[in-house]
Tab-separated table of C-alpha atoms in Angstrom:
chain	number	residue	atom	x	y	z
A	1	UNK	CA	-50.417	84.737	-72.239
A	2	UNK	CA	-48.851	83.000	-75.201
A	3	UNK	CA	-52.195	82.794	-77.494
A	4	UNK	CA	-54.004	80.031	-79.585
A	5	UNK	CA	-52.330	77.908	-81.552
A	6	UNK	CA	-54.096	78.826	-84.949
A	7	UNK	CA	-52.976	75.531	-87.208
A	8	UNK	CA	-53.732	73.652	-84.684
A	9	UNK	CA	-57.372	75.690	-84.241
A	10	UNK	CA	-57.456	74.085	-87.514
A	11	UNK	CA	-57.144	71.287	-87.942
A	12	UNK	CA	-59.223	69.790	-84.635
A	13	UNK	CA	-62.225	68.141	-86.471
A	14	UNK	CA	-60.792	67.933	-89.575
A	15	UNK	CA	-61.252	64.176	-90.940
A	16	UNK	CA	-57.429	63.068	-93.302
A	17	UNK	CA	-57.104	60.972	-95.834
A	18	UNK	CA	-53.357	60.142	-95.853
A	19	UNK	CA	-50.877	58.448	-98.775
A	20	UNK	CA	-47.137	57.062	-97.781
A	21	UNK	CA	-48.872	56.657	-94.410
A	22	UNK	CA	-46.353	54.085	-93.777
A	23	UNK	CA	-42.888	55.821	-95.590
A	24	UNK	CA	-40.416	57.989	-93.653
A	25	UNK	CA	-42.823	61.190	-94.298
A	26	UNK	CA	-46.151	59.476	-93.597
A	27	UNK	CA	-44.849	57.199	-90.373
A	28	UNK	CA	-44.188	61.206	-89.116
A	29	UNK	CA	-46.674	62.921	-90.161
A	30	UNK	CA	-49.060	60.356	-88.843
A	31	UNK	CA	-47.324	60.593	-84.706
A	32	UNK	CA	-47.097	64.475	-85.327
A	33	UNK	CA	-50.584	64.965	-85.269
A	34	UNK	CA	-51.741	62.517	-83.026
A	35	UNK	CA	-49.415	63.925	-80.799
A	36	UNK	CA	-49.165	67.904	-81.265
A	37	UNK	CA	-53.559	67.872	-82.687
A	38	UNK	CA	-55.773	66.167	-79.755
A	39	UNK	CA	-58.773	67.662	-81.595
A	40	UNK	CA	-58.086	65.491	-84.757
A	41	UNK	CA	-60.730	63.876	-86.063
A	42	UNK	CA	-59.731	60.322	-87.655
A	43	UNK	CA	-56.901	59.638	-89.472
A	44	UNK	CA	-57.830	57.716	-92.464
A	45	UNK	CA	-54.939	56.389	-93.767
A	46	UNK	CA	-54.980	54.076	-97.874
A	47	UNK	CA	-53.052	51.179	-97.005
A	48	UNK	CA	-52.303	47.858	-99.075
A	49	UNK	CA	-51.508	44.139	-97.424
A	50	UNK	CA	-47.460	43.557	-96.726
A	51	UNK	CA	-45.708	40.568	-96.861
A	52	UNK	CA	-47.942	38.605	-96.128
A	53	UNK	CA	-49.920	40.890	-93.731
A	54	UNK	CA	-53.572	41.997	-94.190
A	55	UNK	CA	-53.469	45.990	-94.021
A	56	UNK	CA	-55.140	45.784	-89.753
A	57	UNK	CA	-52.504	43.334	-88.781
A	58	UNK	CA	-49.963	46.352	-90.265
A	59	UNK	CA	-52.300	48.680	-88.182
A	60	UNK	CA	-51.848	46.822	-84.742
A	61	UNK	CA	-47.830	47.236	-86.204
A	62	UNK	CA	-48.219	51.578	-85.619
A	63	UNK	CA	-47.738	50.755	-81.511
A	64	UNK	CA	-44.705	48.740	-81.316
A	65	UNK	CA	-42.645	51.344	-83.955
A	66	UNK	CA	-39.681	53.649	-81.706
A	67	UNK	CA	-40.872	56.198	-83.478
A	68	UNK	CA	-44.623	56.531	-81.300
A	69	UNK	CA	-42.333	55.571	-78.005
A	70	UNK	CA	-42.880	59.408	-77.198
A	71	UNK	CA	-47.239	60.259	-77.609
A	72	UNK	CA	-46.818	56.394	-75.924
A	73	UNK	CA	-45.939	58.333	-72.449
A	74	UNK	CA	-48.272	60.245	-72.052
A	75	UNK	CA	-50.996	59.213	-73.752
A	76	UNK	CA	-52.660	55.948	-74.188
A	77	UNK	CA	-52.795	53.503	-77.397
A	78	UNK	CA	-56.162	54.101	-77.730
A	79	UNK	CA	-55.087	57.013	-79.236
A	80	UNK	CA	-54.876	54.739	-82.746
A	81	UNK	CA	-58.605	54.293	-83.066
A	82	UNK	CA	-58.162	57.459	-84.856
A	83	UNK	CA	-56.491	55.906	-87.983
A	84	UNK	CA	-59.056	54.164	-90.619
A	85	UNK	CA	-56.896	52.192	-92.131
A	86	UNK	CA	-58.578	51.913	-95.965
A	87	UNK	CA	-57.180	48.797	-98.756
A	88	UNK	CA	-56.218	50.846	-101.207
A	89	UNK	CA	-53.497	50.895	-103.773
A	90	UNK	CA	-51.840	54.604	-105.825
A	91	UNK	CA	-50.468	52.555	-108.155
A	92	UNK	CA	-54.466	50.763	-108.604
A	93	UNK	CA	-57.324	51.726	-111.106
A	94	UNK	CA	-59.442	54.345	-108.481
A	95	UNK	CA	-56.218	53.983	-105.802
A	96	UNK	CA	-58.126	50.342	-106.182
A	97	UNK	CA	-60.560	51.301	-103.569
A	98	UNK	CA	-64.026	49.044	-102.859
A	99	UNK	CA	-66.923	52.092	-103.551
A	100	UNK	CA	-67.713	51.960	-100.093
A	101	UNK	CA	-64.545	52.490	-99.555
A	102	UNK	CA	-64.490	55.287	-102.069
A	103	UNK	CA	-67.835	56.713	-101.176
A	104	UNK	CA	-65.991	56.457	-96.927
A	105	UNK	CA	-64.016	59.370	-97.949
A	106	UNK	CA	-65.842	61.044	-100.771
A	107	UNK	CA	-68.247	61.626	-97.338
A	108	UNK	CA	-65.704	62.289	-94.578
A	109	UNK	CA	-62.772	63.741	-95.398
A	110	UNK	CA	-61.510	67.320	-95.918
A	111	UNK	CA	-57.843	67.932	-96.086
A	112	UNK	CA	-55.842	65.193	-98.221
A	113	UNK	CA	-52.340	64.988	-97.948
A	114	UNK	CA	-51.121	62.914	-100.342
A	115	UNK	CA	-47.029	62.111	-100.005
A	116	UNK	CA	-47.116	58.184	-102.070
A	117	UNK	CA	-44.918	57.846	-104.323
A	118	UNK	CA	-41.565	55.160	-105.345
A	119	UNK	CA	-38.453	56.761	-105.159
A	120	UNK	CA	-36.338	55.013	-106.507
A	121	UNK	CA	-34.219	56.450	-108.974
A	122	UNK	CA	-33.005	53.278	-110.012
A	123	UNK	CA	-37.079	52.471	-111.710
A	124	UNK	CA	-37.840	52.023	-114.465
A	125	UNK	CA	-40.739	54.104	-116.502
A	126	UNK	CA	-43.944	51.920	-116.038
A	127	UNK	CA	-43.089	51.956	-112.269
A	128	UNK	CA	-42.484	55.682	-111.563
A	129	UNK	CA	-45.322	56.435	-114.468
A	130	UNK	CA	-48.203	54.287	-112.672
A	131	UNK	CA	-47.594	55.399	-109.143
A	132	UNK	CA	-46.294	59.216	-109.421
A	133	UNK	CA	-47.889	60.375	-112.348
A	134	UNK	CA	-51.436	58.029	-112.176
A	135	UNK	CA	-51.405	57.960	-108.557
A	136	UNK	CA	-51.418	62.058	-107.838
A	137	UNK	CA	-54.211	62.168	-110.986
A	138	UNK	CA	-56.422	59.545	-108.870
A	139	UNK	CA	-55.633	61.060	-105.653
A	140	UNK	CA	-56.437	64.398	-107.251
A	141	UNK	CA	-59.325	62.395	-108.899
A	142	UNK	CA	-61.316	61.313	-105.838
A	143	UNK	CA	-60.029	65.114	-103.909
A	144	UNK	CA	-62.548	67.155	-106.743
A	145	UNK	CA	-65.388	65.232	-105.481
A	146	UNK	CA	-64.811	64.477	-101.650
A	147	UNK	CA	-67.749	66.860	-100.477
A	148	UNK	CA	-65.868	68.961	-98.248
A	149	UNK	CA	-62.396	69.480	-98.717
A	150	UNK	CA	-61.022	72.042	-97.065
A	151	UNK	CA	-57.389	71.766	-98.585
A	152	UNK	CA	-55.382	68.847	-100.977
A	153	UNK	CA	-51.209	69.013	-99.606
A	154	UNK	CA	-48.698	67.756	-102.326
A	155	UNK	CA	-45.088	66.063	-101.356
A	156	UNK	CA	-42.984	66.423	-104.323
A	157	UNK	CA	-39.825	67.311	-104.039
A	158	UNK	CA	-37.072	69.367	-104.848
A	159	UNK	CA	-35.904	68.093	-107.048
A	160	UNK	CA	-38.096	67.646	-110.044
A	161	UNK	CA	-36.115	70.645	-111.622
A	162	UNK	CA	-33.167	69.064	-110.379
A	163	UNK	CA	-32.238	69.844	-114.798
A	164	UNK	CA	-32.363	73.431	-113.274
A	165	UNK	CA	-29.485	74.467	-111.182
A	166	UNK	CA	-31.018	77.520	-110.128
A	167	UNK	CA	-35.013	76.890	-108.797
A	168	UNK	CA	-38.356	78.495	-107.274
A	169	UNK	CA	-41.026	78.261	-105.943
A	170	UNK	CA	-43.717	77.518	-109.300
A	171	UNK	CA	-44.720	75.067	-111.300
A	172	UNK	CA	-42.436	75.055	-114.439
A	173	UNK	CA	-43.976	73.765	-117.390
A	174	UNK	CA	-44.061	70.235	-117.819
A	175	UNK	CA	-41.810	68.183	-119.657
A	176	UNK	CA	-43.880	66.465	-121.346
A	177	UNK	CA	-47.330	65.729	-122.469
A	178	UNK	CA	-48.742	63.291	-119.760
A	179	UNK	CA	-51.172	61.981	-122.407
A	180	UNK	CA	-47.808	61.219	-125.063
A	181	UNK	CA	-46.210	59.251	-121.577
A	182	UNK	CA	-49.041	57.405	-120.888
A	183	UNK	CA	-49.319	55.576	-123.852
A	184	UNK	CA	-46.121	55.445	-124.076
A	185	UNK	CA	-46.520	53.186	-120.800
A	186	UNK	CA	-49.019	51.275	-121.936
A	187	UNK	CA	-48.099	50.784	-125.937
A	188	UNK	CA	-44.896	49.670	-125.583
A	189	UNK	CA	-42.873	46.793	-124.051
A	190	UNK	CA	-40.158	47.357	-121.098
A	191	UNK	CA	-37.728	46.716	-123.382
A	192	UNK	CA	-38.620	49.181	-125.955
A	193	UNK	CA	-39.261	51.844	-122.758
A	194	UNK	CA	-35.924	51.129	-121.500
A	195	UNK	CA	-34.640	52.207	-125.486
A	196	UNK	CA	-36.148	54.929	-125.370
A	197	UNK	CA	-35.767	56.030	-121.798
A	198	UNK	CA	-32.771	58.401	-122.348
A	199	UNK	CA	-35.154	61.096	-125.454
A	200	UNK	CA	-37.955	60.738	-123.079
A	201	UNK	CA	-35.934	62.389	-119.920
A	202	UNK	CA	-34.442	64.168	-121.213
A	203	UNK	CA	-32.848	66.936	-119.406
A	204	UNK	CA	-34.168	64.686	-116.581
A	205	UNK	CA	-32.075	62.562	-114.254
A	206	UNK	CA	-34.111	59.721	-113.900
A	207	UNK	CA	-37.370	58.338	-114.067
A	208	UNK	CA	-38.560	59.631	-110.255
A	209	UNK	CA	-37.636	63.557	-110.893
A	210	UNK	CA	-39.251	63.132	-114.410
A	211	UNK	CA	-42.891	61.696	-113.053
A	212	UNK	CA	-43.137	63.823	-110.037
A	213	UNK	CA	-42.855	66.546	-112.744
A	214	UNK	CA	-45.730	65.702	-114.687
A	215	UNK	CA	-47.503	64.625	-111.197
A	216	UNK	CA	-47.295	68.534	-110.091
A	217	UNK	CA	-49.517	69.632	-113.166
A	218	UNK	CA	-51.682	67.276	-112.418
A	219	UNK	CA	-52.153	69.619	-108.777
A	220	UNK	CA	-52.372	72.740	-110.781
A	221	UNK	CA	-55.594	71.285	-112.398
A	222	UNK	CA	-57.504	71.204	-110.084
A	223	UNK	CA	-56.410	74.580	-108.515
A	224	UNK	CA	-58.696	76.276	-109.476
A	225	UNK	CA	-61.591	73.797	-108.106
A	226	UNK	CA	-60.418	73.783	-104.167
A	227	UNK	CA	-57.097	75.233	-102.547
A	228	UNK	CA	-54.570	73.714	-103.180
A	229	UNK	CA	-50.319	73.497	-101.867
A	230	UNK	CA	-47.140	71.567	-102.529
A	231	UNK	CA	-44.720	71.190	-100.739
A	232	UNK	CA	-40.923	69.908	-102.019
A	233	UNK	CA	-38.629	69.165	-99.823
A	234	UNK	CA	-35.060	68.494	-100.643
A	235	UNK	CA	-32.797	65.677	-99.708
A	236	UNK	CA	-35.011	63.785	-95.733
A	237	UNK	CA	-33.570	63.682	-93.666
A	238	UNK	CA	-33.565	62.364	-89.646
A	239	UNK	CA	-35.448	64.346	-87.504
A	240	UNK	CA	-34.236	67.538	-85.844
A	241	UNK	CA	-35.979	68.223	-82.438
A	242	UNK	CA	-39.283	65.157	-82.938
A	243	UNK	CA	-40.055	62.984	-81.796
A	244	UNK	CA	-37.172	61.844	-80.713
A	245	UNK	CA	-33.452	64.048	-81.559
A	246	UNK	CA	-32.143	61.884	-84.055
A	247	UNK	CA	-35.057	59.409	-85.189
A	248	UNK	CA	-35.158	57.745	-88.681
A	249	UNK	CA	-36.887	55.172	-90.462
A	250	UNK	CA	-34.656	55.112	-94.208
A	251	UNK	CA	-31.413	54.433	-95.014
A	252	UNK	CA	-31.273	57.050	-98.698
A	253	UNK	CA	-28.298	59.081	-98.293
A	254	UNK	CA	-26.265	59.919	-95.712
A	255	UNK	CA	-28.751	57.260	-93.246
A	256	UNK	CA	-27.501	55.333	-94.959
A	257	UNK	CA	-24.120	55.131	-95.635
A	258	UNK	CA	-23.512	56.617	-92.107
A	259	UNK	CA	-25.410	52.990	-91.645
A	260	UNK	CA	-22.862	51.491	-93.679
A	261	UNK	CA	-19.350	53.415	-91.999
A	262	UNK	CA	-20.376	52.772	-88.357
A	263	UNK	CA	-20.144	48.942	-89.622
A	264	UNK	CA	-16.703	49.199	-90.861
A	265	UNK	CA	-17.527	48.569	-93.966
A	266	UNK	CA	-18.087	52.278	-95.919
A	267	UNK	CA	-15.179	53.599	-95.772
A	268	UNK	CA	-15.327	55.599	-98.400
A	269	UNK	CA	-17.496	57.832	-99.947
A	270	UNK	CA	-17.334	59.567	-103.718
A	271	UNK	CA	-18.360	63.384	-102.094
A	272	UNK	CA	-17.881	67.403	-103.402
A	273	UNK	CA	-16.926	68.645	-99.700
A	274	UNK	CA	-17.476	72.394	-101.083
A	275	UNK	CA	-20.966	71.923	-102.274
A	276	UNK	CA	-23.453	72.755	-100.611
A	277	UNK	CA	-25.576	69.181	-99.891
A	278	UNK	CA	-29.528	70.896	-99.026
A	279	UNK	CA	-30.773	67.933	-96.226
A	280	UNK	CA	-33.495	69.172	-94.894
A	281	UNK	CA	-35.188	66.951	-91.255
A	282	UNK	CA	-38.355	64.927	-91.323
A	283	UNK	CA	-39.320	66.370	-88.178
A	284	UNK	CA	-39.609	70.506	-90.309
A	285	UNK	CA	-41.243	69.290	-93.561
A	286	UNK	CA	-44.046	67.308	-91.123
A	287	UNK	CA	-44.666	70.854	-89.421
A	288	UNK	CA	-44.370	72.331	-93.264
A	289	UNK	CA	-46.576	70.357	-94.873
A	290	UNK	CA	-49.444	71.407	-91.915
A	291	UNK	CA	-48.573	74.129	-91.500
A	292	UNK	CA	-48.912	74.879	-95.569
A	293	UNK	CA	-52.216	72.666	-95.753
A	294	UNK	CA	-53.210	76.035	-93.237
A	295	UNK	CA	-52.933	79.057	-94.397
A	296	UNK	CA	-53.682	77.562	-98.782
A	297	UNK	CA	-56.642	77.191	-96.606
A	298	UNK	CA	-57.777	80.818	-96.400
A	299	UNK	CA	-58.704	80.520	-100.091
A	300	UNK	CA	-61.608	78.750	-101.412
A	301	UNK	CA	-59.152	77.736	-103.876
A	302	UNK	CA	-55.490	78.479	-105.762
A	303	UNK	CA	-52.025	76.831	-105.673
A	304	UNK	CA	-49.350	77.941	-103.527
A	305	UNK	CA	-45.418	76.223	-103.908
A	306	UNK	CA	-43.513	75.985	-101.232
A	307	UNK	CA	-39.473	74.391	-101.274
A	308	UNK	CA	-38.337	73.122	-98.212
A	309	UNK	CA	-34.691	73.085	-98.128
A	310	UNK	CA	-31.858	74.372	-96.660
A	311	UNK	CA	-29.690	75.473	-99.304
A	312	UNK	CA	-30.284	79.351	-99.555
A	313	UNK	CA	-31.035	79.232	-95.914
A	314	UNK	CA	-29.138	77.847	-93.568
A	315	UNK	CA	-26.813	76.044	-96.293
A	316	UNK	CA	-24.801	72.802	-95.394
A	317	UNK	CA	-21.458	71.423	-96.696
A	318	UNK	CA	-19.412	68.251	-95.905
A	319	UNK	CA	-16.045	70.359	-94.897
A	320	UNK	CA	-18.514	71.249	-91.687
A	321	UNK	CA	-18.240	68.365	-90.531
A	322	UNK	CA	-15.520	66.175	-92.260
A	323	UNK	CA	-12.553	66.897	-89.944
A	324	UNK	CA	-15.049	64.998	-87.317
A	325	UNK	CA	-16.725	62.302	-88.674
A	326	UNK	CA	-14.642	59.321	-87.807
A	327	UNK	CA	-14.304	61.085	-83.950
A	328	UNK	CA	-17.479	60.641	-83.958
A	329	UNK	CA	-18.004	56.797	-85.145
A	330	UNK	CA	-15.993	55.959	-83.215
A	331	UNK	CA	-17.482	57.962	-80.407
A	332	UNK	CA	-20.099	55.879	-80.079
A	333	UNK	CA	-19.326	52.854	-81.855
A	334	UNK	CA	-21.471	49.788	-82.989
A	335	UNK	CA	-21.160	46.346	-81.386
A	336	UNK	CA	-21.533	45.146	-84.297
A	337	UNK	CA	-19.346	46.416	-86.757
A	338	UNK	CA	-17.934	44.299	-88.507
A	339	UNK	CA	-14.140	45.630	-88.999
A	340	UNK	CA	-12.904	49.227	-87.695
A	341	UNK	CA	-14.846	52.225	-88.717
A	342	UNK	CA	-12.879	54.353	-91.293
A	343	UNK	CA	-14.505	57.139	-93.322
A	344	UNK	CA	-13.187	59.127	-95.546
A	345	UNK	CA	-13.979	61.407	-98.881
A	346	UNK	CA	-12.889	60.796	-102.255
A	347	UNK	CA	-13.608	63.898	-105.004
A	348	UNK	CA	-14.449	61.551	-108.397
A	349	UNK	CA	-16.228	58.773	-108.731
A	350	UNK	CA	-12.920	57.474	-111.341
A	351	UNK	CA	-10.890	57.691	-107.528
A	352	UNK	CA	-13.677	55.845	-105.010
A	353	UNK	CA	-14.160	53.042	-107.957
A	354	UNK	CA	-10.184	52.976	-107.419
A	355	UNK	CA	-9.880	52.618	-103.535
A	356	UNK	CA	-12.454	50.647	-103.889
A	357	UNK	CA	-11.372	48.347	-104.701
A	358	UNK	CA	-8.030	47.684	-103.026
A	359	UNK	CA	-10.268	48.846	-99.623
A	360	UNK	CA	-14.166	47.541	-100.085
A	361	UNK	CA	-14.068	44.242	-102.228
A	362	UNK	CA	-11.037	43.247	-100.691
A	363	UNK	CA	-11.918	43.095	-97.373
A	364	UNK	CA	-15.537	42.235	-98.785
A	365	UNK	CA	-13.617	38.417	-100.097
A	366	UNK	CA	-12.209	37.847	-96.674
A	367	UNK	CA	-15.141	38.879	-94.609
A	368	UNK	CA	-18.082	37.295	-96.797
A	369	UNK	CA	-14.877	34.395	-96.608
A	370	UNK	CA	-14.875	34.016	-92.700
A	371	UNK	CA	-19.370	34.390	-92.759
A	372	UNK	CA	-19.231	30.893	-94.947
A	373	UNK	CA	-17.361	29.275	-93.387
A	374	UNK	CA	-18.824	30.330	-89.653
A	375	UNK	CA	-21.883	29.653	-91.369
A	376	UNK	CA	-23.410	33.320	-91.683
A	377	UNK	CA	-24.808	35.049	-94.691
A	378	UNK	CA	-21.466	36.934	-96.684
A	379	UNK	CA	-23.298	39.289	-98.926
A	380	UNK	CA	-20.514	43.276	-97.779
A	381	UNK	CA	-19.154	41.678	-101.831
A	382	UNK	CA	-22.942	41.281	-103.677
A	383	UNK	CA	-23.385	45.253	-101.360
A	384	UNK	CA	-19.978	46.632	-102.396
A	385	UNK	CA	-20.932	45.995	-106.612
A	386	UNK	CA	-24.977	46.536	-105.756
A	387	UNK	CA	-23.759	50.419	-104.921
A	388	UNK	CA	-21.126	51.175	-107.430
A	389	UNK	CA	-22.629	49.239	-110.139
A	390	UNK	CA	-25.525	52.249	-109.052
A	391	UNK	CA	-23.031	55.528	-108.518
A	392	UNK	CA	-23.523	56.074	-112.608
A	393	UNK	CA	-26.934	56.957	-111.816
A	394	UNK	CA	-26.355	58.863	-108.457
A	395	UNK	CA	-23.039	60.904	-109.694
A	396	UNK	CA	-25.770	64.147	-111.317
A	397	UNK	CA	-26.898	64.158	-107.383
A	398	UNK	CA	-23.337	63.661	-105.844
A	399	UNK	CA	-21.044	66.087	-107.039
A	400	UNK	CA	-23.646	68.534	-108.379
A	401	UNK	CA	-24.827	71.607	-106.162
A	402	UNK	CA	-28.614	73.568	-106.462
A	403	UNK	CA	-30.319	76.421	-104.210
A	404	UNK	CA	-33.842	76.158	-104.141
A	405	UNK	CA	-34.713	80.069	-103.102
A	406	UNK	CA	-37.562	79.114	-100.636
A	407	UNK	CA	-39.001	83.367	-100.606
A	408	UNK	CA	-42.167	81.727	-99.840
A	409	UNK	CA	-41.136	79.502	-96.948
A	410	UNK	CA	-39.392	82.804	-94.948
A	411	UNK	CA	-42.789	85.028	-95.303
A	412	UNK	CA	-45.019	81.645	-94.543
A	413	UNK	CA	-43.333	81.072	-90.983
A	414	UNK	CA	-43.929	85.384	-90.921
A	415	UNK	CA	-47.524	84.258	-91.145
A	416	UNK	CA	-47.068	81.846	-87.601
A	417	UNK	CA	-48.329	83.819	-84.074
A	418	UNK	CA	-45.451	82.309	-80.674
A	419	UNK	CA	-47.517	79.019	-80.062
A	420	UNK	CA	-47.193	77.840	-84.282
A	421	UNK	CA	-43.759	79.011	-84.322
A	422	UNK	CA	-42.241	76.883	-81.677
A	423	UNK	CA	-45.883	73.865	-81.778
A	424	UNK	CA	-45.178	73.678	-85.229
A	425	UNK	CA	-41.384	74.995	-86.522
A	426	UNK	CA	-40.412	75.280	-89.448
A	427	UNK	CA	-37.272	78.271	-89.240
A	428	UNK	CA	-34.634	76.011	-89.526
A	429	UNK	CA	-32.355	80.107	-89.384
A	430	UNK	CA	-30.319	77.972	-85.642
A	431	UNK	CA	-29.821	74.131	-86.603
A	432	UNK	CA	-26.711	73.685	-86.053
A	433	UNK	CA	-24.732	71.496	-87.807
A	434	UNK	CA	-22.809	70.176	-86.778
A	435	UNK	CA	-25.147	69.157	-83.188
A	436	UNK	CA	-27.842	67.355	-85.624
A	437	UNK	CA	-25.608	65.804	-86.894
A	438	UNK	CA	-24.254	63.819	-83.790
A	439	UNK	CA	-27.177	63.624	-82.634
A	440	UNK	CA	-28.294	61.664	-86.526
A	441	UNK	CA	-25.924	59.546	-85.671
A	442	UNK	CA	-27.002	58.552	-82.495
A	443	UNK	CA	-29.967	58.292	-84.402
A	444	UNK	CA	-28.527	55.884	-86.876
A	445	UNK	CA	-26.797	53.659	-84.519
A	446	UNK	CA	-30.050	53.211	-82.623
A	447	UNK	CA	-33.033	52.995	-85.321
A	448	UNK	CA	-31.165	51.917	-87.677
A	449	UNK	CA	-28.246	49.800	-86.508
A	450	UNK	CA	-30.362	48.702	-83.460
A	451	UNK	CA	-27.664	48.722	-80.537
A	452	UNK	CA	-29.728	50.203	-77.133
A	453	UNK	CA	-26.931	53.212	-75.426
A	454	UNK	CA	-26.148	50.593	-72.800
A	455	UNK	CA	-23.844	48.643	-75.348
A	456	UNK	CA	-21.754	51.187	-75.632
A	457	UNK	CA	-19.194	50.584	-73.059
A	458	UNK	CA	-18.872	46.939	-75.311
A	459	UNK	CA	-18.515	48.529	-78.535
A	460	UNK	CA	-15.519	50.586	-77.119
A	461	UNK	CA	-14.385	47.154	-76.286
A	462	UNK	CA	-14.935	45.632	-79.327
A	463	UNK	CA	-13.879	49.537	-80.997
A	464	UNK	CA	-10.291	49.169	-79.789
A	465	UNK	CA	-10.022	45.086	-81.152
A	466	UNK	CA	-10.701	46.026	-84.127
A	467	UNK	CA	-8.020	48.883	-84.379
A	468	UNK	CA	-5.661	45.791	-83.952
A	469	UNK	CA	-6.867	43.917	-86.612
A	470	UNK	CA	-6.400	46.485	-88.688
A	471	UNK	CA	-3.513	46.831	-88.232
A	472	UNK	CA	-2.572	43.432	-88.398
A	473	UNK	CA	-4.121	43.990	-91.587
A	474	UNK	CA	-2.927	46.314	-93.748
A	475	UNK	CA	0.626	45.461	-91.942
A	476	UNK	CA	0.067	42.284	-94.440
A	477	UNK	CA	-1.400	43.493	-96.889
A	478	UNK	CA	2.409	45.872	-97.404
A	479	UNK	CA	4.371	42.776	-95.664
A	480	UNK	CA	3.150	40.322	-98.673
A	481	UNK	CA	2.924	43.549	-101.638
A	482	UNK	CA	6.351	43.657	-100.254
A	483	UNK	CA	7.589	40.383	-101.185
A	484	UNK	CA	5.478	40.870	-103.905
A	485	UNK	CA	6.858	43.675	-104.948
A	486	UNK	CA	11.239	42.261	-104.150
A	487	UNK	CA	11.224	39.486	-105.961
A	488	UNK	CA	9.340	40.409	-108.930
A	489	UNK	CA	13.148	42.440	-108.924
A	490	UNK	CA	15.043	40.176	-107.539
A	491	UNK	CA	15.673	42.456	-104.814
A	492	UNK	CA	16.336	41.554	-101.193
A	493	UNK	CA	13.720	42.706	-98.641
A	494	UNK	CA	16.560	44.818	-96.994
A	495	UNK	CA	17.467	46.464	-100.353
A	496	UNK	CA	13.746	47.112	-100.727
A	497	UNK	CA	13.200	48.017	-98.058
A	498	UNK	CA	11.294	51.920	-99.138
A	499	UNK	CA	9.692	49.746	-101.032
A	500	UNK	CA	7.050	49.594	-97.355
A	501	UNK	CA	6.190	52.924	-97.019
A	502	UNK	CA	6.059	53.929	-100.295
A	503	UNK	CA	2.700	51.002	-100.580
A	504	UNK	CA	1.502	53.008	-96.860
A	505	UNK	CA	1.186	56.288	-98.882
A	506	UNK	CA	-0.276	55.088	-102.083
A	507	UNK	CA	-2.498	52.986	-99.824
A	508	UNK	CA	-3.387	56.238	-97.982
A	509	UNK	CA	-4.627	57.682	-100.523
A	510	UNK	CA	-6.686	55.720	-102.162
């Protein structure tokens, strides 16, 4: 006879307050609770009007989201009645809550799960302080007022300690006095803040890691009042198992560039293929949040910290799939591809920039011209320009390698009974990265590129046509350069025949 789920038993009857519920992790979390914890109470979801829609209209869109397909197959849409939208914004004073809504939360919430953050690595100091630091402070202030709080779960990031090459599951000394940083943001102009930013950040690579690090100390301040847990995911990627293998709605990291590679737009990628890239599936992150909350709630107060990571227990390097990535792209091509997909990794930003001129920008100019002629929207050159401009800020994350040790997480896994190990799996020892990336690519195809499995035959036919076009394009490029060289040095095409293979070899290196 199987044991009852201890995690599910804890959350049964508990009401949640969730920030960031419409984001990548938040959607997966809500789906997991609704599908696997039927006894859970209400899910109070902090939401703000967006794109002309009020929060009730945004809530009505939930059942239409692909992540809930499996849930709706087994249950009716009545299950969404558990979600109670609460108007507010972590970036506003008092979370933007009305007095009535604030009192509602104070009287009814048992579990606070703070996931909201601004994730833009290129964002300036003002908005990241406003949302990541002050937003967390406001959530903690509310948590201190809640009458029957059992646990507070804070979603941080392993990269809050990215200034270290090896990090442990503890809260490191704050990089600055948060009051000083808040005062700077309130008193300085945007231009002054941008000028001061390098000195303020010190060894932090960007404002995101800096403010998320400061935010952890807001949680620390409350650890004597109620149980708190900090979970630090690394780079969050598509789901491993649930609700559907490969599900994603995020264009960050490998999902984003595989989306572009499938289209034939992204053809070169700067990567250190032998470095460990610390990826963690979103369903594992969600499970760890719930398990960490269950375990922390066993105490009346205190703080626990967990790395939700793979670098030290199931390391992945791109060399594992480098030889097979293009086979996957052509096994599952897109009907909407604009060029023949071929992805190649380059080992430095300099080589990427050189190759991008010929491999990305020239075809982008051609395709944008065709789009304009046919009445389409020319966006490829602009997209490549945006990538070009953002690479300097991302260089540290592209070519650095970190070790995020996770003994607390491994020990947490041992605390689970067999039922919970299956239901809330956080052990990634059985994950096979090659199989995972096949599912990730299929997920990108379906959920980011919006292509169904039924159009695969048509997509494969188009893939063959694009191959022919690609070969013709290469012949034209090589022929033009050959002709230009021959004319420049005063030789005939026959006399300079050696130039053609030389150009081809050079073109292949790029």
